[in-house]
CSV table of C-alpha atoms and ligand atoms in Angstrom, one decimal:
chain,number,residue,atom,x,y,z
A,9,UNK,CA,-133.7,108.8,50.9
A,10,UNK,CA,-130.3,108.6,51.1
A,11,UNK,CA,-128.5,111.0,54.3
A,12,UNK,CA,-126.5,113.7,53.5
A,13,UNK,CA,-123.3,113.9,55.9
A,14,UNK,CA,-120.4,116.6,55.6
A,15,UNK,CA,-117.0,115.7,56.5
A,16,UNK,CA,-114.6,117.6,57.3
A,17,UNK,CA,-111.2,116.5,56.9
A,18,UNK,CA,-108.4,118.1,59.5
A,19,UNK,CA,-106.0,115.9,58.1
A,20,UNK,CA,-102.9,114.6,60.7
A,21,UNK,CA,-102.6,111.1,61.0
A,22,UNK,CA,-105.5,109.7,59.5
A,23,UNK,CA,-104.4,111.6,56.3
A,24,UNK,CA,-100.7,111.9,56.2
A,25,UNK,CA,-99.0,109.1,53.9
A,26,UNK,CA,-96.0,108.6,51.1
A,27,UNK,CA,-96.4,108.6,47.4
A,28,UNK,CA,-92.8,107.9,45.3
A,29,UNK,CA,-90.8,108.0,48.8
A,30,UNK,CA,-92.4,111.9,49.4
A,31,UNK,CA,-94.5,112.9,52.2
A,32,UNK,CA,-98.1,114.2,50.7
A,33,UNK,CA,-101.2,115.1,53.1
A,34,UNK,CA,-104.9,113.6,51.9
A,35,UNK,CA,-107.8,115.7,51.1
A,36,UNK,CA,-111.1,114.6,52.7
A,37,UNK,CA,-111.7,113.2,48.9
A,38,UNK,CA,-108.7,110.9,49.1
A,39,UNK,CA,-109.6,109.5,52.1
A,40,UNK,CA,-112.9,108.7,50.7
A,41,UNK,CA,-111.5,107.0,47.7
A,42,UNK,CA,-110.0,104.8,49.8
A,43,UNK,CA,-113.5,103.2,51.0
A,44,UNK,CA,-114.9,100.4,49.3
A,45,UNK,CA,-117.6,102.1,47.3
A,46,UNK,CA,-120.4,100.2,48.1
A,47,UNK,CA,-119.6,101.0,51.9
A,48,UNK,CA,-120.6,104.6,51.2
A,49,UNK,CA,-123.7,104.8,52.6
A,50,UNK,CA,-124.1,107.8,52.8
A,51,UNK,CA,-124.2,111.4,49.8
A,52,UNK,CA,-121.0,112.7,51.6
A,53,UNK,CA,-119.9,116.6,50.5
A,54,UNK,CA,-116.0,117.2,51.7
A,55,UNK,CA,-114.7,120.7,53.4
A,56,UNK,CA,-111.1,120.3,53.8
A,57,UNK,CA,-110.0,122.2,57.0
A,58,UNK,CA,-106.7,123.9,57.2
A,59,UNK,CA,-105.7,123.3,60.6
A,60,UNK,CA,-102.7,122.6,63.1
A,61,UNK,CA,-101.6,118.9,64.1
A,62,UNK,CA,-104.4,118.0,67.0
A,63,UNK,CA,-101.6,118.2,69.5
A,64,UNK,CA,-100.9,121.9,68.7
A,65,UNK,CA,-104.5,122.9,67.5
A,66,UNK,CA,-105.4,126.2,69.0
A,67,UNK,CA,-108.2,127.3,70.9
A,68,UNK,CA,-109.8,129.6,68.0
A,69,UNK,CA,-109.5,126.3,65.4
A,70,UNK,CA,-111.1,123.9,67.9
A,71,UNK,CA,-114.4,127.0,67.9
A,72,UNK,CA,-113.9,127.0,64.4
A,73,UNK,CA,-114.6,123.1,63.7
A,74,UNK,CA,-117.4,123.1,66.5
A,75,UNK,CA,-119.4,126.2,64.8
A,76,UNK,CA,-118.8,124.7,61.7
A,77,UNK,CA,-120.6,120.9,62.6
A,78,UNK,CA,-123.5,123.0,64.3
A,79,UNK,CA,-124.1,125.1,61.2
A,80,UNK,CA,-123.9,122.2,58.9
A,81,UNK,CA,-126.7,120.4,60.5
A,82,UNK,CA,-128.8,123.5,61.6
A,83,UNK,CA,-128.9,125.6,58.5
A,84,UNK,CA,-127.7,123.4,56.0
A,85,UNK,CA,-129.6,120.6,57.2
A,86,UNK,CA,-127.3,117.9,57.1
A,87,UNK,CA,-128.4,114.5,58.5
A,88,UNK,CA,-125.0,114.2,59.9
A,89,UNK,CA,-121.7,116.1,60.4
A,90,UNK,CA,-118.2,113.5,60.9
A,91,UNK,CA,-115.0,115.8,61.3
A,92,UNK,CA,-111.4,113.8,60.7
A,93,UNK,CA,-109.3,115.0,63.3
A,94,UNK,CA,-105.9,114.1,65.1
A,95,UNK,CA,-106.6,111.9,67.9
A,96,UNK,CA,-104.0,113.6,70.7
A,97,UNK,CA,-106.9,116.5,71.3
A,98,UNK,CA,-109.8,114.7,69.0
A,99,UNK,CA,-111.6,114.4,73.1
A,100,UNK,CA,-111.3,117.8,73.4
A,101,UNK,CA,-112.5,119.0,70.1
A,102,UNK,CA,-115.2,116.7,70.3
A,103,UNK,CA,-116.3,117.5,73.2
A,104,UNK,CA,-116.1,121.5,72.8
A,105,UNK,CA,-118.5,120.4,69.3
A,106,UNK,CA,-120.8,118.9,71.7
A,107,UNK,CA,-121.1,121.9,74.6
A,108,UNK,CA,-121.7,123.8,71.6
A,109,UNK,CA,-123.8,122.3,69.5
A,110,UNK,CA,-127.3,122.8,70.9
A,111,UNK,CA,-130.2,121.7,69.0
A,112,UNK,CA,-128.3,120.3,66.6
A,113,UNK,CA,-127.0,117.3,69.3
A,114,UNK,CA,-130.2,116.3,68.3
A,115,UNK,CA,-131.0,117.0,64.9
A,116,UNK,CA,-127.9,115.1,63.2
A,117,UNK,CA,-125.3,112.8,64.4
A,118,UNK,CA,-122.1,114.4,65.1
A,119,UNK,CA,-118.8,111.7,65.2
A,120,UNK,CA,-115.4,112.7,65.4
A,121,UNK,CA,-113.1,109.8,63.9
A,122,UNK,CA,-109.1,109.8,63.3
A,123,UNK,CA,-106.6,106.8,62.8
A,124,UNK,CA,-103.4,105.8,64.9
A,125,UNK,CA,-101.9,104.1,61.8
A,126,UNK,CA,-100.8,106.0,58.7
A,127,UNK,CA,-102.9,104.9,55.6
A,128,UNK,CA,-99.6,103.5,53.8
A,129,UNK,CA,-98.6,101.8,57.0
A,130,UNK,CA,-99.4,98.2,57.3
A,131,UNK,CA,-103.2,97.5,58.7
A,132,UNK,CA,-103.9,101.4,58.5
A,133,UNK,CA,-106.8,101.8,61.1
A,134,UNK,CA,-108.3,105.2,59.3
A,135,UNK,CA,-110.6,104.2,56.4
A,136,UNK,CA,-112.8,101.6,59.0
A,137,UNK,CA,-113.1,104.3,61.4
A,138,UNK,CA,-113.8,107.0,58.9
A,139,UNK,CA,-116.7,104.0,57.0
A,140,UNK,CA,-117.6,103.5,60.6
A,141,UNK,CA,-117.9,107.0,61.4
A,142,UNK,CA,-119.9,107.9,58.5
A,143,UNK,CA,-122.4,105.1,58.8
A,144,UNK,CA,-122.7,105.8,62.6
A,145,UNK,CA,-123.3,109.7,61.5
A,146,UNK,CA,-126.2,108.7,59.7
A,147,UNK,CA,-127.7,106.1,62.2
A,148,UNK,CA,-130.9,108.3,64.0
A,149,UNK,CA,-130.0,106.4,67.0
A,150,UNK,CA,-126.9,108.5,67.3
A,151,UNK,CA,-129.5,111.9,67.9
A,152,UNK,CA,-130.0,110.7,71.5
A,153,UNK,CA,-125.7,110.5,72.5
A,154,UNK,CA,-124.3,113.9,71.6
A,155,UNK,CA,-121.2,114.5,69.9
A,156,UNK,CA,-119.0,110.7,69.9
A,157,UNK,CA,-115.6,109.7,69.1
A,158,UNK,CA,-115.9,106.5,66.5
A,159,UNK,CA,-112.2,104.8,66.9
A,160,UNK,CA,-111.5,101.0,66.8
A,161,UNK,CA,-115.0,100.3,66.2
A,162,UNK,CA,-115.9,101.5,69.1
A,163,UNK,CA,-118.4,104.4,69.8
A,164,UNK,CA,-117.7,107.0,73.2
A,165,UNK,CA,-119.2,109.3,74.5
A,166,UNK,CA,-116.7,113.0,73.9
A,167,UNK,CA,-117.3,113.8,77.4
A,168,UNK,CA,-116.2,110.9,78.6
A,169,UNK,CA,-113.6,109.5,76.5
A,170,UNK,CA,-109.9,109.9,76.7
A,171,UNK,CA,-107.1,108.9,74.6
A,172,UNK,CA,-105.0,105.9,76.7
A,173,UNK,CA,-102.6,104.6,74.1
A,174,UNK,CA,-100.1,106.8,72.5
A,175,UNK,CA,-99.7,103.7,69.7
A,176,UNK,CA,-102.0,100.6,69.9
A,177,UNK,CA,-105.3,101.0,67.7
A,178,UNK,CA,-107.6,100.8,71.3
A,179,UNK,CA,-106.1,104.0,71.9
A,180,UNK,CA,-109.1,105.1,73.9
A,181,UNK,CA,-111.4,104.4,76.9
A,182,UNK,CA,-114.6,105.7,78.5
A,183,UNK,CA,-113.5,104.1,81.9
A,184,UNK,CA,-115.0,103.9,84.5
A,185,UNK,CA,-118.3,104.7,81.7
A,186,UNK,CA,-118.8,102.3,79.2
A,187,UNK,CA,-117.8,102.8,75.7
A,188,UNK,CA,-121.8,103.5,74.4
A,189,UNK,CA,-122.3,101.7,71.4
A,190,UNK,CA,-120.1,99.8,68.5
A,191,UNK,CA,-120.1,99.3,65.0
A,192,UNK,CA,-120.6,96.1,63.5
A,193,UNK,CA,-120.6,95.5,60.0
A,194,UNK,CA,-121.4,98.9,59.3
A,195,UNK,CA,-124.6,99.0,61.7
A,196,UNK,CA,-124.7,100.6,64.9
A,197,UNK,CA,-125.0,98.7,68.3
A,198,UNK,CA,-126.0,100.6,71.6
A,199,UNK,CA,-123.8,99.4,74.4
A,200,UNK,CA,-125.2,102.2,76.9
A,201,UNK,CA,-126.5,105.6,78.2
A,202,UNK,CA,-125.2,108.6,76.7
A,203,UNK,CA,-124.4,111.2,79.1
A,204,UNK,CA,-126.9,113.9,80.0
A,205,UNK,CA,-127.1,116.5,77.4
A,206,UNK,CA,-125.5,119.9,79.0
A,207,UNK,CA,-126.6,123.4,79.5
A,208,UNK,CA,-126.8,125.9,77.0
A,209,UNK,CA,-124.2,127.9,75.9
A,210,UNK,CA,-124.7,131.6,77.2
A,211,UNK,CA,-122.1,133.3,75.1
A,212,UNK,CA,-118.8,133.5,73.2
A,213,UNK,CA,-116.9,130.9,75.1
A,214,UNK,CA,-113.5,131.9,77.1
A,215,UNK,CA,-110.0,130.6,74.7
A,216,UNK,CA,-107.4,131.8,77.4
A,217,UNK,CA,-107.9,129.1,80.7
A,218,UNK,CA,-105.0,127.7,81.7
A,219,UNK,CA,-104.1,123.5,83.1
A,220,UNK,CA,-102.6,123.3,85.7
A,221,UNK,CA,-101.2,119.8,87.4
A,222,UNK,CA,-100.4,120.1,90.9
A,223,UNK,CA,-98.7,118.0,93.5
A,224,UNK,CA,-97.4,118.3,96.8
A,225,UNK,CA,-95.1,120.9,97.3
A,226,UNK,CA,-96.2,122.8,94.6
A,227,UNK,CA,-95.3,127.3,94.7
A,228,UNK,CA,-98.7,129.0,94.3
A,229,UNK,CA,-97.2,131.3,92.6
A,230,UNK,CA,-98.0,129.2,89.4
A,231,UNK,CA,-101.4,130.5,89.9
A,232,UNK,CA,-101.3,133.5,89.5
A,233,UNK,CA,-98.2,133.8,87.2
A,234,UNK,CA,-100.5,132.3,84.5
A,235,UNK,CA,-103.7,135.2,85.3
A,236,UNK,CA,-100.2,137.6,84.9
A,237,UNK,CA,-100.1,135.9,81.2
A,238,UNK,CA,-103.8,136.7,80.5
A,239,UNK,CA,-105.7,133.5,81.9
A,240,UNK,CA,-109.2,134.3,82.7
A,241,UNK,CA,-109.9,131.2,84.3
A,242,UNK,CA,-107.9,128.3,85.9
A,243,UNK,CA,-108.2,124.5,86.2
A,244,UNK,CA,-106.2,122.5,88.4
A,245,UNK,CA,-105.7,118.6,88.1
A,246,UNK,CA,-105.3,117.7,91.8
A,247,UNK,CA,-104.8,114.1,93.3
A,248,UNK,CA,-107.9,111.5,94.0
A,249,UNK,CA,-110.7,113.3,95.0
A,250,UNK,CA,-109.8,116.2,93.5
A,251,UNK,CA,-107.3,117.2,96.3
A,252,UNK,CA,-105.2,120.2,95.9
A,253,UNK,CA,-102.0,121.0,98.6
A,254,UNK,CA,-103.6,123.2,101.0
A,255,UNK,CA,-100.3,125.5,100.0
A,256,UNK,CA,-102.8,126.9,97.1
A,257,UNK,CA,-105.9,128.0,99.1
A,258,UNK,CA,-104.7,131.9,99.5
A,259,UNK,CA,-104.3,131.7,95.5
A,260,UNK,CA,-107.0,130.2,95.3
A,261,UNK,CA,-109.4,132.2,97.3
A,262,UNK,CA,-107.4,135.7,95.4
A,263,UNK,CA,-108.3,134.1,92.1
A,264,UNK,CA,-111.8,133.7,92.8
A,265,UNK,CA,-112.3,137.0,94.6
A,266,UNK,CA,-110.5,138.7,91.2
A,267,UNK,CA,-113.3,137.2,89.5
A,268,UNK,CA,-110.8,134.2,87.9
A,269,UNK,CA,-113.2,131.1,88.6
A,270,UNK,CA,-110.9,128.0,89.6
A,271,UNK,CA,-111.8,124.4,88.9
A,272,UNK,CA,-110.6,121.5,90.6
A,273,UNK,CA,-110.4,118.1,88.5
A,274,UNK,CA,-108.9,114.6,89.6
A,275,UNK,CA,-105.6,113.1,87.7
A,276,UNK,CA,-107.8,109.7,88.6
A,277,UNK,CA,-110.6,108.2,86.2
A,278,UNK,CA,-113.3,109.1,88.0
A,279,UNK,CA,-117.0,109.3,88.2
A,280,UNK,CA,-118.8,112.4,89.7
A,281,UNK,CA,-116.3,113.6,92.8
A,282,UNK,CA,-118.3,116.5,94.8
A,283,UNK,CA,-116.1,118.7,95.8
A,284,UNK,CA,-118.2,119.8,98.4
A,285,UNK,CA,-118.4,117.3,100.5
A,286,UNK,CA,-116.3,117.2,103.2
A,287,UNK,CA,-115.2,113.1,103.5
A,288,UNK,CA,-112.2,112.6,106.0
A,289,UNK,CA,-111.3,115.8,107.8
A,290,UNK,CA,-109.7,117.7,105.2
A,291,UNK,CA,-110.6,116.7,101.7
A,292,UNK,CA,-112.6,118.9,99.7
A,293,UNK,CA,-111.1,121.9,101.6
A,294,UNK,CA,-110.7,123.6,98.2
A,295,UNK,CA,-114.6,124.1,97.9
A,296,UNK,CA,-114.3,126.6,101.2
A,297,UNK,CA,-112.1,128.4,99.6
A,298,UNK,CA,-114.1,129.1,96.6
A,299,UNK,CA,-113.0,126.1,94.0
A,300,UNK,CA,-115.7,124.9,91.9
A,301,UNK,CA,-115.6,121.2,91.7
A,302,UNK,CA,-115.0,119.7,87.9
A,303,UNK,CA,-118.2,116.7,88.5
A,304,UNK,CA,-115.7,114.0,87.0
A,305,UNK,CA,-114.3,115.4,83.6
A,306,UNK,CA,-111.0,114.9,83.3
A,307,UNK,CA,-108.8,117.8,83.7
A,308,UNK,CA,-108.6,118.6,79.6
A,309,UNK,CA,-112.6,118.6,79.6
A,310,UNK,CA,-112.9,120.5,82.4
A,311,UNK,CA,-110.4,123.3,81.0
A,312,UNK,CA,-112.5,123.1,78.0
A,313,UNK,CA,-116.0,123.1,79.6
A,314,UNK,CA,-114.5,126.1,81.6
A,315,UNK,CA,-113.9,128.3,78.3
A,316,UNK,CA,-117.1,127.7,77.4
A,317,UNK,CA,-118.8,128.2,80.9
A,318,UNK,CA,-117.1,131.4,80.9
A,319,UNK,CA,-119.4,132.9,78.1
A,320,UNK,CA,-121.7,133.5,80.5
A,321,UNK,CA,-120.1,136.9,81.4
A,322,UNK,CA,-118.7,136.3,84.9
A,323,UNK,CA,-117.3,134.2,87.4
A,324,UNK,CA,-120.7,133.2,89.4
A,325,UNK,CA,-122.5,132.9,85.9
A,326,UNK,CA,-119.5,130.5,85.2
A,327,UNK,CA,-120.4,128.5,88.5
A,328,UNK,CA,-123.9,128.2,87.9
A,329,UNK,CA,-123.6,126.9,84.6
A,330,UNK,CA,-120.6,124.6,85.5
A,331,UNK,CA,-123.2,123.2,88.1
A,332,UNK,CA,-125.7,121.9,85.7
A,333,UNK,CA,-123.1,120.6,83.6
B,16,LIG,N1,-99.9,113.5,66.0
B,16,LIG,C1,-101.2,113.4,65.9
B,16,LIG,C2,-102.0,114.4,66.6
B,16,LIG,O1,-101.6,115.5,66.7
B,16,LIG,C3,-101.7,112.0,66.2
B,16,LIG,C4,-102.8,111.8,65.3
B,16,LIG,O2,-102.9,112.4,64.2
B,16,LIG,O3,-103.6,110.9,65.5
B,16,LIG,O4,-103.1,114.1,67.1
């Protein structure tokens, strides 16, 4: 039988192009037509998406596109969801689809693809990722790794992969994971282990947390000039192992007594960095203060695992289910 996949079509890079020297915008069925036919392997129905450019997408969009995929697959029963999507936020959309989607991680393959090349430049990158993305959405193998990011032939993990490249076509990296599969030929290869799947969601996830990148020498007052603009949660992108000046621990420790929970990422590529534990003397300090330790993610997944961990009500339901993440 053949799969059913939806695609929905964001537009931005992959999509904008010239016709007679004007600037137009392709639909989701333009984007198809540009396929070779008999690389459709898939019965593909098209929802074109009104949304911003990926570097300006807001908060209630990005929930948007990730209810949308889950839906799809869970009560429309689609074998497999792949959403077009500009590729300077495409990690965090993807990876918001992916704390999101539930059973449906497993029920359908969910691939996120976009292009770094306009499809009237020369060598336009889109229509292989958006083949590749397709055939990888219908490949059951792709019901064990969550929501991916199909670019460059390559297959990554959303909670791992990050957008390196502001131009090349290998735009993006996993490092220090591996990238977890490829497509060849229109067939999917396995390269490694997925990440473990995360926690449930435990309710309407959190759009106002703010980012934060410190440094040394840094006024705390940033803190808590962004909970004065409405922030109901804070991440902070500190220094190697998730360091943060020790000029922020007052802030940090009134932030989490006001119920405003405070993640700590790294700015380095990093695998899991406890916070907790207390290396040379001073690092990890932040933990004592109350800082809840962002296991790895970079500082933009950690922001957006933090919206969603704040669905669970409060700040220590937010902690808990940060832990298991
Ligand atoms: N400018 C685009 C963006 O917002 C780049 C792209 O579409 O890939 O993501």
């Amino acid at each position: 039988m053949v799969s059913r996949v939806l695609l929905l079509a964001t537009k931005d890079t992959i999509a904008y192009a010239h016709r007679d020297g004007r600037p137009v915008v392709l639909s989701g069925a333009d984007l198809l037509a540009l396929l070779p036919q008999e690389q459709l392997v898939a019965d593909v129905t098209v929802e074109d998406v009104t949304a911003e450019p990926s570097w300006d997408m807001s908060p209630a969009t990005m929930l948007a596109l990730a209810r949308r995929v889950r839906s799809a697959i869970l009560d429309e029963g689609f074998d497999g969801v792949v959403v077009t999507h500009g590729t300077d936020t495409i990690e965090e959309t993807a990876f918001l689809t992916d704390l999101l989607a539930g059973p449906a991680a497993s029920r359908g393959g969910i691939v996120f693809t976009g292009a770094m090349r306009r499809p009237d430049e020369l060598s336009p990158d889109g229509p292989r990722n958006l083949a590749s993305a397709i055939a990888a959405a219908t490949d059951p193998r792709l019901r064990q790794m969550g929501t991916v990011v199909c670019v460059n032939d390559e297959l990554h993990a959303s909670r791992w992969v990050t957008k390196v490249d502001a131009t090349g076509v290998a735009a993006f990296s996993s490092a220090p994971f591996p990238a977890i599969g490829r497509v060849v030929a229109g067939r999917v290869e396995t390269l490694g282990t997925a990440p473990p799947r995360p926690p449930e969601p435990l309710g309407e996830p959190e759009s106002d947390v703010a980012l934060i990148k410190t440094y040394p020498g840094i006024d705390a007052t940033l803190l808590t000039a962004v909970v004065d603009a409405g922030a109901r949660g804070v991440v902070l992108e500190g220094t190697g192992m998730a360091n943060v000046p020790v000029s922020l621990f007052t802030a940090i420790s009134d932030l989490t007594e006001w119920g405003i929970p405070v993640v700590i990422a790294s700015r380095c590529r990093t695998r899991d960095v406890p916070l907790q534990e207390v290396r040379s003397g001073t690092d990890g300090l932040a933990a004592g203060v109350g800082a809840i330790g962002a296991g790895g993610l970079a500082a933009a997944k950690a922001r957006i695992a933090l919206m969603v961990a704040l669905g669970a009500g409060d700040a220590e339901g937010a902690r808990q289910w940060f832990s298991k993440l």
